[in-house]
Short mmCIF file of C-alpha atoms and ligand atoms in Angstrom, two decimals:
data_model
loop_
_atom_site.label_atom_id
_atom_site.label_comp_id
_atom_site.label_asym_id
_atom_site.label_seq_id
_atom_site.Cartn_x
_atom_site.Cartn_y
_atom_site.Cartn_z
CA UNK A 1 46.14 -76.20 1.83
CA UNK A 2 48.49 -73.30 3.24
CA UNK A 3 46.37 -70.92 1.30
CA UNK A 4 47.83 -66.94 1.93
CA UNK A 5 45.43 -65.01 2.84
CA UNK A 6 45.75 -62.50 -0.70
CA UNK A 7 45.88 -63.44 -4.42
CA UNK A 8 49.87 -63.59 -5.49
CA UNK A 9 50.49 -60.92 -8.00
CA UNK A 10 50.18 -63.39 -10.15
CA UNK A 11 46.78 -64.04 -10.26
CA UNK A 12 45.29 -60.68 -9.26
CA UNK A 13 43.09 -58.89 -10.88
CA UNK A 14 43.28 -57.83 -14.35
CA UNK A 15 46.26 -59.75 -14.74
CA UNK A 16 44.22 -62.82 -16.74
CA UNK A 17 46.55 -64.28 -19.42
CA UNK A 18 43.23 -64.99 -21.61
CA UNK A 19 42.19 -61.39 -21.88
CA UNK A 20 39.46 -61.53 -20.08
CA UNK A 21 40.54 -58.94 -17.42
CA UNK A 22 36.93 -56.95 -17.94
CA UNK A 23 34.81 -60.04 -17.45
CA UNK A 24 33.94 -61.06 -13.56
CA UNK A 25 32.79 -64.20 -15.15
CA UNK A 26 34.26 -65.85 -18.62
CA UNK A 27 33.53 -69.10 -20.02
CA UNK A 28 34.71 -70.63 -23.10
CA UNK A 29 34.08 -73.78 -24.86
CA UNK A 30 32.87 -75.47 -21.60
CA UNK A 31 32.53 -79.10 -21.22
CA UNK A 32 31.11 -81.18 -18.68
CA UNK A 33 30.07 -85.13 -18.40
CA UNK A 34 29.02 -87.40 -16.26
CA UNK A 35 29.95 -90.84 -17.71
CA UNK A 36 28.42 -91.14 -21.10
CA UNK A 37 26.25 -88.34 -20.01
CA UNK A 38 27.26 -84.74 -21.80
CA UNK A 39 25.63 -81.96 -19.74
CA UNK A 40 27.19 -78.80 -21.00
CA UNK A 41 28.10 -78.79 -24.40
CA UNK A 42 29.99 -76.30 -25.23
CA UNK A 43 28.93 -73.46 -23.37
CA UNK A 44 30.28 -69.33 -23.74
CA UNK A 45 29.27 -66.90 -21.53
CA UNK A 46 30.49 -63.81 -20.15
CA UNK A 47 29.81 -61.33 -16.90
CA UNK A 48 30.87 -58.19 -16.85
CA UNK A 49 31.50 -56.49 -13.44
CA UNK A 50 28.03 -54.77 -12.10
CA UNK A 51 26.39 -56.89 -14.26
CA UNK A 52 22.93 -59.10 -13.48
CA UNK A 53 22.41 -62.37 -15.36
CA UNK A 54 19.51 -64.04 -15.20
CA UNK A 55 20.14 -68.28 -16.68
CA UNK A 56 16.72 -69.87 -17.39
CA UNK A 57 16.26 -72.74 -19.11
CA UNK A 58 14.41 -76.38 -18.57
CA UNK A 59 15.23 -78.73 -15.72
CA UNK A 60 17.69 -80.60 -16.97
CA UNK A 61 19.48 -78.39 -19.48
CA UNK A 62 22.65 -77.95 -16.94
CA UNK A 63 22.41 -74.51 -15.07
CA UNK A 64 23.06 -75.98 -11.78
CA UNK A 65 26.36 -78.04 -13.46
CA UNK A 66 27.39 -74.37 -14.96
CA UNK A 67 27.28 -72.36 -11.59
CA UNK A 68 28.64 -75.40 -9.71
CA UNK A 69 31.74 -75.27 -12.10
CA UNK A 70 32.54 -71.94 -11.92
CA UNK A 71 33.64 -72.21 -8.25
CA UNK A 72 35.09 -76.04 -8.70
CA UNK A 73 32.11 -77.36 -6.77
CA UNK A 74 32.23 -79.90 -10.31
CA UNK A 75 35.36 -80.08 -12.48
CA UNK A 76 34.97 -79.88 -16.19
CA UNK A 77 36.63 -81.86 -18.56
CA UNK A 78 37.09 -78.86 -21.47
CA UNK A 79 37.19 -75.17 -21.66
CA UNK A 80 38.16 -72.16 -19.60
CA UNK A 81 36.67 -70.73 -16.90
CA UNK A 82 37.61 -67.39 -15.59
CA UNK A 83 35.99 -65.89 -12.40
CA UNK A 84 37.55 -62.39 -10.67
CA UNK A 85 40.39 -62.53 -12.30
CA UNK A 86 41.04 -66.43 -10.91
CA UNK A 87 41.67 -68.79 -14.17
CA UNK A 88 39.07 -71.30 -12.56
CA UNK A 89 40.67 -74.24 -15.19
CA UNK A 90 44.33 -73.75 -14.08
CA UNK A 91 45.70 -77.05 -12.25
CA UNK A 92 47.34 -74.19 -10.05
CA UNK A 93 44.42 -72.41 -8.95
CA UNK A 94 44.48 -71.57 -5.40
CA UNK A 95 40.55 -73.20 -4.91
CA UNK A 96 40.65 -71.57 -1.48
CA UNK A 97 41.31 -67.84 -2.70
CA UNK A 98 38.71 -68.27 -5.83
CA UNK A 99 36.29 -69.24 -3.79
CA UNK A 100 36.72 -66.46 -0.93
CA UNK A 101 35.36 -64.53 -4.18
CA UNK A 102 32.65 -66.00 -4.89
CA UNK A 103 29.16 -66.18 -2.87
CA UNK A 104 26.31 -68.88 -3.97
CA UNK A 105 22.99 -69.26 -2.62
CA UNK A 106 21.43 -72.69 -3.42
CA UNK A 107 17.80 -73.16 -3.54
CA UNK A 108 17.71 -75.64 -0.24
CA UNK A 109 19.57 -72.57 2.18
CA UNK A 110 22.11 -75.24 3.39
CA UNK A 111 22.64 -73.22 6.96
CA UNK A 112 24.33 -74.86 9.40
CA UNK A 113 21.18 -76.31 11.49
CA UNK A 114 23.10 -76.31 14.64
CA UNK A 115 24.69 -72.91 14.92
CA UNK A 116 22.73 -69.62 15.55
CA UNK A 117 21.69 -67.50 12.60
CA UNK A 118 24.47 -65.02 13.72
CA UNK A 119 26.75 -68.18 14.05
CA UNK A 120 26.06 -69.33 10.40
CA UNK A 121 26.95 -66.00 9.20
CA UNK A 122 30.27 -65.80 11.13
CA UNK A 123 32.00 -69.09 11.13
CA UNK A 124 33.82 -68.92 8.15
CA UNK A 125 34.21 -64.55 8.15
CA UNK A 126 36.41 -66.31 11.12
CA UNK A 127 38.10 -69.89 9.70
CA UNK A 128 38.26 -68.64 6.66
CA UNK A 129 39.38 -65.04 6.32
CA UNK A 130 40.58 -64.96 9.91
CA UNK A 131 38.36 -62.43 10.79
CA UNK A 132 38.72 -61.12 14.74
CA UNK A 133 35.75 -62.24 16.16
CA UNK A 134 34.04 -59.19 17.14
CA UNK A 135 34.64 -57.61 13.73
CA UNK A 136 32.96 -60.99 12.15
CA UNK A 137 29.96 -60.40 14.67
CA UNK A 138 29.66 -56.50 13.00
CA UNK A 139 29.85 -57.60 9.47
CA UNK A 140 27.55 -60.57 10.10
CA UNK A 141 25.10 -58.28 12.00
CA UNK A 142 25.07 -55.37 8.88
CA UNK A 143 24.42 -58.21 6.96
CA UNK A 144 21.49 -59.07 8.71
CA UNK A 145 20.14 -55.85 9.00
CA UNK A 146 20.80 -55.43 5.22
CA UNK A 147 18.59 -58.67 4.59
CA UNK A 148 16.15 -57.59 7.59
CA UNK A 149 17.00 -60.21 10.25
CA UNK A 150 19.12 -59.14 12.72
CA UNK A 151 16.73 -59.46 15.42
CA UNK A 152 16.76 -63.18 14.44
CA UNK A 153 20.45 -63.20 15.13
CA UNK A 154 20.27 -65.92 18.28
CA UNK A 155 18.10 -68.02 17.38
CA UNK A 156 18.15 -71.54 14.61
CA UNK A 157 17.10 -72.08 11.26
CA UNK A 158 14.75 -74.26 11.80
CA UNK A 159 13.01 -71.59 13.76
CA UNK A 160 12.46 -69.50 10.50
CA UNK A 161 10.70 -69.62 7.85
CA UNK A 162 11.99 -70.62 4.61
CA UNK A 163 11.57 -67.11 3.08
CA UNK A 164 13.81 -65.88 6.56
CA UNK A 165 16.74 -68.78 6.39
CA UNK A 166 17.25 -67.94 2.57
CA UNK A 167 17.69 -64.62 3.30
CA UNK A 168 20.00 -65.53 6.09
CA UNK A 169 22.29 -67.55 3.83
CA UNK A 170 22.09 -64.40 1.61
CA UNK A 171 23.30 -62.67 4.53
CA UNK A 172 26.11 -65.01 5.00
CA UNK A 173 27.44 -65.18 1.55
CA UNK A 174 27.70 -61.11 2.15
CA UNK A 175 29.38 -61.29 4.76
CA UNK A 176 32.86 -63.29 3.14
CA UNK A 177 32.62 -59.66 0.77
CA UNK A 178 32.35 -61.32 -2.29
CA UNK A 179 32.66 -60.00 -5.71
CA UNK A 180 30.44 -62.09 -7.59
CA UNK A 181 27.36 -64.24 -6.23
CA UNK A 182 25.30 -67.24 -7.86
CA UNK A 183 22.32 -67.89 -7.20
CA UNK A 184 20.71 -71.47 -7.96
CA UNK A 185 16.34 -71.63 -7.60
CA UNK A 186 17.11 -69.52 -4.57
CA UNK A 187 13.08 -69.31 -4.02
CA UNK A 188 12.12 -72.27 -5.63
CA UNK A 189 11.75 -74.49 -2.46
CA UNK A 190 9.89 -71.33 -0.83
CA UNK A 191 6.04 -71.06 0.48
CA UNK A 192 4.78 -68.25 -2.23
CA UNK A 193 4.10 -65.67 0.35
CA UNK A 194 7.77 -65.33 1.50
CA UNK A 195 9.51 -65.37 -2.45
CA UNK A 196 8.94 -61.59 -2.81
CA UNK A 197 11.23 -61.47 0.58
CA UNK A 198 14.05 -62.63 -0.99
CA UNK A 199 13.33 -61.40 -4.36
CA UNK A 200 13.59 -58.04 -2.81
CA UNK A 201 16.47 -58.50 -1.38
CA UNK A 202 18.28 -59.81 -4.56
CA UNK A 203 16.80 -56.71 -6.08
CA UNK A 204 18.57 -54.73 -3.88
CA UNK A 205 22.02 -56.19 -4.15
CA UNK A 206 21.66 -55.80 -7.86
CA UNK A 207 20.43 -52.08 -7.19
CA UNK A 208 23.68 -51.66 -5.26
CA UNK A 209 25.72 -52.91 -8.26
CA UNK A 210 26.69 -56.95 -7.13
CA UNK A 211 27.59 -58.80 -10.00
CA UNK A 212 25.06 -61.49 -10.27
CA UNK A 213 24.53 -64.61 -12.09
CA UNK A 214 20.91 -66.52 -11.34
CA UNK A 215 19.10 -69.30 -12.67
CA UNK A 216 15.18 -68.70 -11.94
CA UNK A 217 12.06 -69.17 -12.93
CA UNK A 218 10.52 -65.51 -11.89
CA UNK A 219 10.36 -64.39 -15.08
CA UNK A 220 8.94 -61.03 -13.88
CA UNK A 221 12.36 -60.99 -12.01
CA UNK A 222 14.21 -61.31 -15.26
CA UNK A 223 12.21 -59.12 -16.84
CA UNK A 224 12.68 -56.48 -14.16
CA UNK A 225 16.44 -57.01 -12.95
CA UNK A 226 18.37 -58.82 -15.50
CA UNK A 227 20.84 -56.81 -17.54
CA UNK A 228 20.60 -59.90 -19.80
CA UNK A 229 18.78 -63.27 -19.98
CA UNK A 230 20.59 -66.14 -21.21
CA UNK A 231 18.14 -69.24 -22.13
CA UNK A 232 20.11 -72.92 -21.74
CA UNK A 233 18.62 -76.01 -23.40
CA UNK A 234 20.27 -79.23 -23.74
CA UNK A 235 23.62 -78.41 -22.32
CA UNK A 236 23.91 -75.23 -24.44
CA UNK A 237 23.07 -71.81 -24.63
CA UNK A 238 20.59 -71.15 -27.30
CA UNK A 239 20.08 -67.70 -26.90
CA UNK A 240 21.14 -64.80 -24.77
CA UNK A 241 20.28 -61.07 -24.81
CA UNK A 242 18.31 -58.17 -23.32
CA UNK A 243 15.33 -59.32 -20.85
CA UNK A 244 12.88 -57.94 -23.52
CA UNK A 245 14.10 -59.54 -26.32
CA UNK A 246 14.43 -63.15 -25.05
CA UNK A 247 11.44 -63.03 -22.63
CA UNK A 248 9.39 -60.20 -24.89
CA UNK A 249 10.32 -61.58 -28.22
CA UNK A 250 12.30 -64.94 -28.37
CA UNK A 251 13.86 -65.70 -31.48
CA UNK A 252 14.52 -69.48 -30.90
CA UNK A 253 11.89 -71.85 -30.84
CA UNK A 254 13.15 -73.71 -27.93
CA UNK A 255 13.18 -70.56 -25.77
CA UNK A 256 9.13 -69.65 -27.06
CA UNK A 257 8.44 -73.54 -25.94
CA UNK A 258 10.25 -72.84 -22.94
CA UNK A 259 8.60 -69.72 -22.11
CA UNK A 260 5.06 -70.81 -22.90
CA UNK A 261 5.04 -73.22 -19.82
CA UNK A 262 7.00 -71.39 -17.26
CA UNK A 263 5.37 -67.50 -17.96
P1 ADP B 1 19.34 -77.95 -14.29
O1 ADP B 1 19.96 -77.26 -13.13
O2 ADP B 1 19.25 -77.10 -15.52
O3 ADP B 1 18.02 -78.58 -13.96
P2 ADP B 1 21.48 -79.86 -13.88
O4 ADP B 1 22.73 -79.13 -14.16
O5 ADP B 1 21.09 -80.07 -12.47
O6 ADP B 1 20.30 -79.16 -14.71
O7 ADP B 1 21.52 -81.29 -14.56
C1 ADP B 1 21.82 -81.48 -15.93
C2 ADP B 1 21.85 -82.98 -16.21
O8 ADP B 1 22.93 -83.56 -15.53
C3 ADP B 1 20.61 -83.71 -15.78
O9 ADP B 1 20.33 -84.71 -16.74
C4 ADP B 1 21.03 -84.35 -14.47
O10 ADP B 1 20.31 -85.53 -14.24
C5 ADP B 1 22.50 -84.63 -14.71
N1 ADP B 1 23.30 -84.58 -13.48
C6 ADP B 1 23.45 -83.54 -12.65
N2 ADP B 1 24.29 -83.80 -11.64
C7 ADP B 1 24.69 -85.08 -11.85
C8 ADP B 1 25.59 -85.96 -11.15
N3 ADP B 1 26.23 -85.57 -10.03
N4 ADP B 1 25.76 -87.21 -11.66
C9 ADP B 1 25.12 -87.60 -12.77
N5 ADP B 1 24.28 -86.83 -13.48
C10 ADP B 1 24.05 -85.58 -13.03
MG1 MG B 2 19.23 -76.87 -11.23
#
């Protein structure tokens, strides 16, 4: 689509009609199925700018379906969704624009196995926000830098490690300057000695003030960086609050079943 390159004053910032002008992230009454299959149930959950969520919760219980929906990677069939400003759930949305906001880092890297590391994190500062092409190369190579990599810049994924192309896509959802970024597993697929790599990293961006939303399992990440821990089960969220209440002292029993296997 003829997507302009800015938000109309319409949907800018702070200009929600729901209210939710100080979230970077509001969902309400969200409902997603596949077939006969209902994977979120219902689900509420807020992000205020500068904030770090951490999402745990059992395989299965729908994180991946909630991050996927809040940039339209899935469409729900109930509830709101509000992400920088962008009502998400609006049959007018401009996908396009939402999504220049919003940076996600999946647990598998999904780089572009054929371009350069500098290429992966350049192609779409250039397709998509019509970046010049030497000012893409200086973001992308910042970016790098920032994640530790920019003497990696020429050469291909596949000759990294997994701990290096992670941090690469990192890299290259920095460079599109977004506002808010999700992170899925990002180090579950990772050998163990490269996950403190890119936990580092993350720690950094949060440091730095990123608004961040990220399903894990390093609870000693949670523990450290989240401003708040929400705990999913089921399609729901069962319980949500400061890292040391919900890891320290979980109220539900789901979460203390959850949290004996995984800490
Ligand atoms: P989590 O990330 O917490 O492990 P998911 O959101 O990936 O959970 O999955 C929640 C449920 O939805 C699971 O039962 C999963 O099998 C199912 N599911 C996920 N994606 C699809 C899909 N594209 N089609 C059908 N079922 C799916
Ligand atoms: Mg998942």
């Amino acid at each position: 689509s003829a997507a302009s390159p800015t938000p109309s004053t319409g949907e800018s910032h702070h200009s929600d009609a729901h209210g939710a002008s100080e979230s970077a992230v509001h969902v309400q009454d969200l409902h997603k199925c596949y077939g006969d299959l209902e994977v979120l149930r219902g689900i509420d959950l807020d992000v205020a700018p500068g904030e770090v969520v951490c999402l745990i919760g059992p395989s299965g219980s729908g994180k991946s379906t909630l991050l996927r929906c809040l940039n339209l990677l899935e469409t729900p069939q109930r509830g709101t969704i509000s992400v920088g400003g962008y009502t998400v759930t609006d049959p007018e949305l401009d996908v396009d624009a939402m999504r220049r906001r919003v940076g996600m880092v999946f647990q598998q890297f999904n780089l572009f196995p054929h371009l350069s590391v500098l290429e992966n994190c350049t192609v779409a500062q250039v397709k998509v926000l019509k970046r010049p092409a030497a000012e893409a190369k200086r973001v992308a190579l910042a970016n790098l830098e920032r994640v530790g990599l920019n003497e990696k810049a020429s050469q291909r994924p596949a000759q990294l490690s997994g701990g290096q192309q992670q941090r690469v896509a990192i890299a290259r959802a920095l460079s599109m300057d977004p506002e808010l970024m999700l992170f899925d597993e990002p180090t579950s697929a990772l050998d163990p000695e490269t996950v403190g790599d890119v936990l580092a990293i993350m720690r950094g961006l949060a440091a730095d003030g990123m608004t961040m939303l990220v399903v894990t399992h390093e609870m000693s990440f949670a523990r450290d960086v989240a401003d708040r821990v929400v705990f999913m089960d089921g399609g729901v969220v069962v319980e949500q609050g400061p890292a040391r209440d919900v890891i320290g002292a979980p109220q539900h029993h789901r979460t203390r079943a959850f949290l004996s296997r995984v800490l």
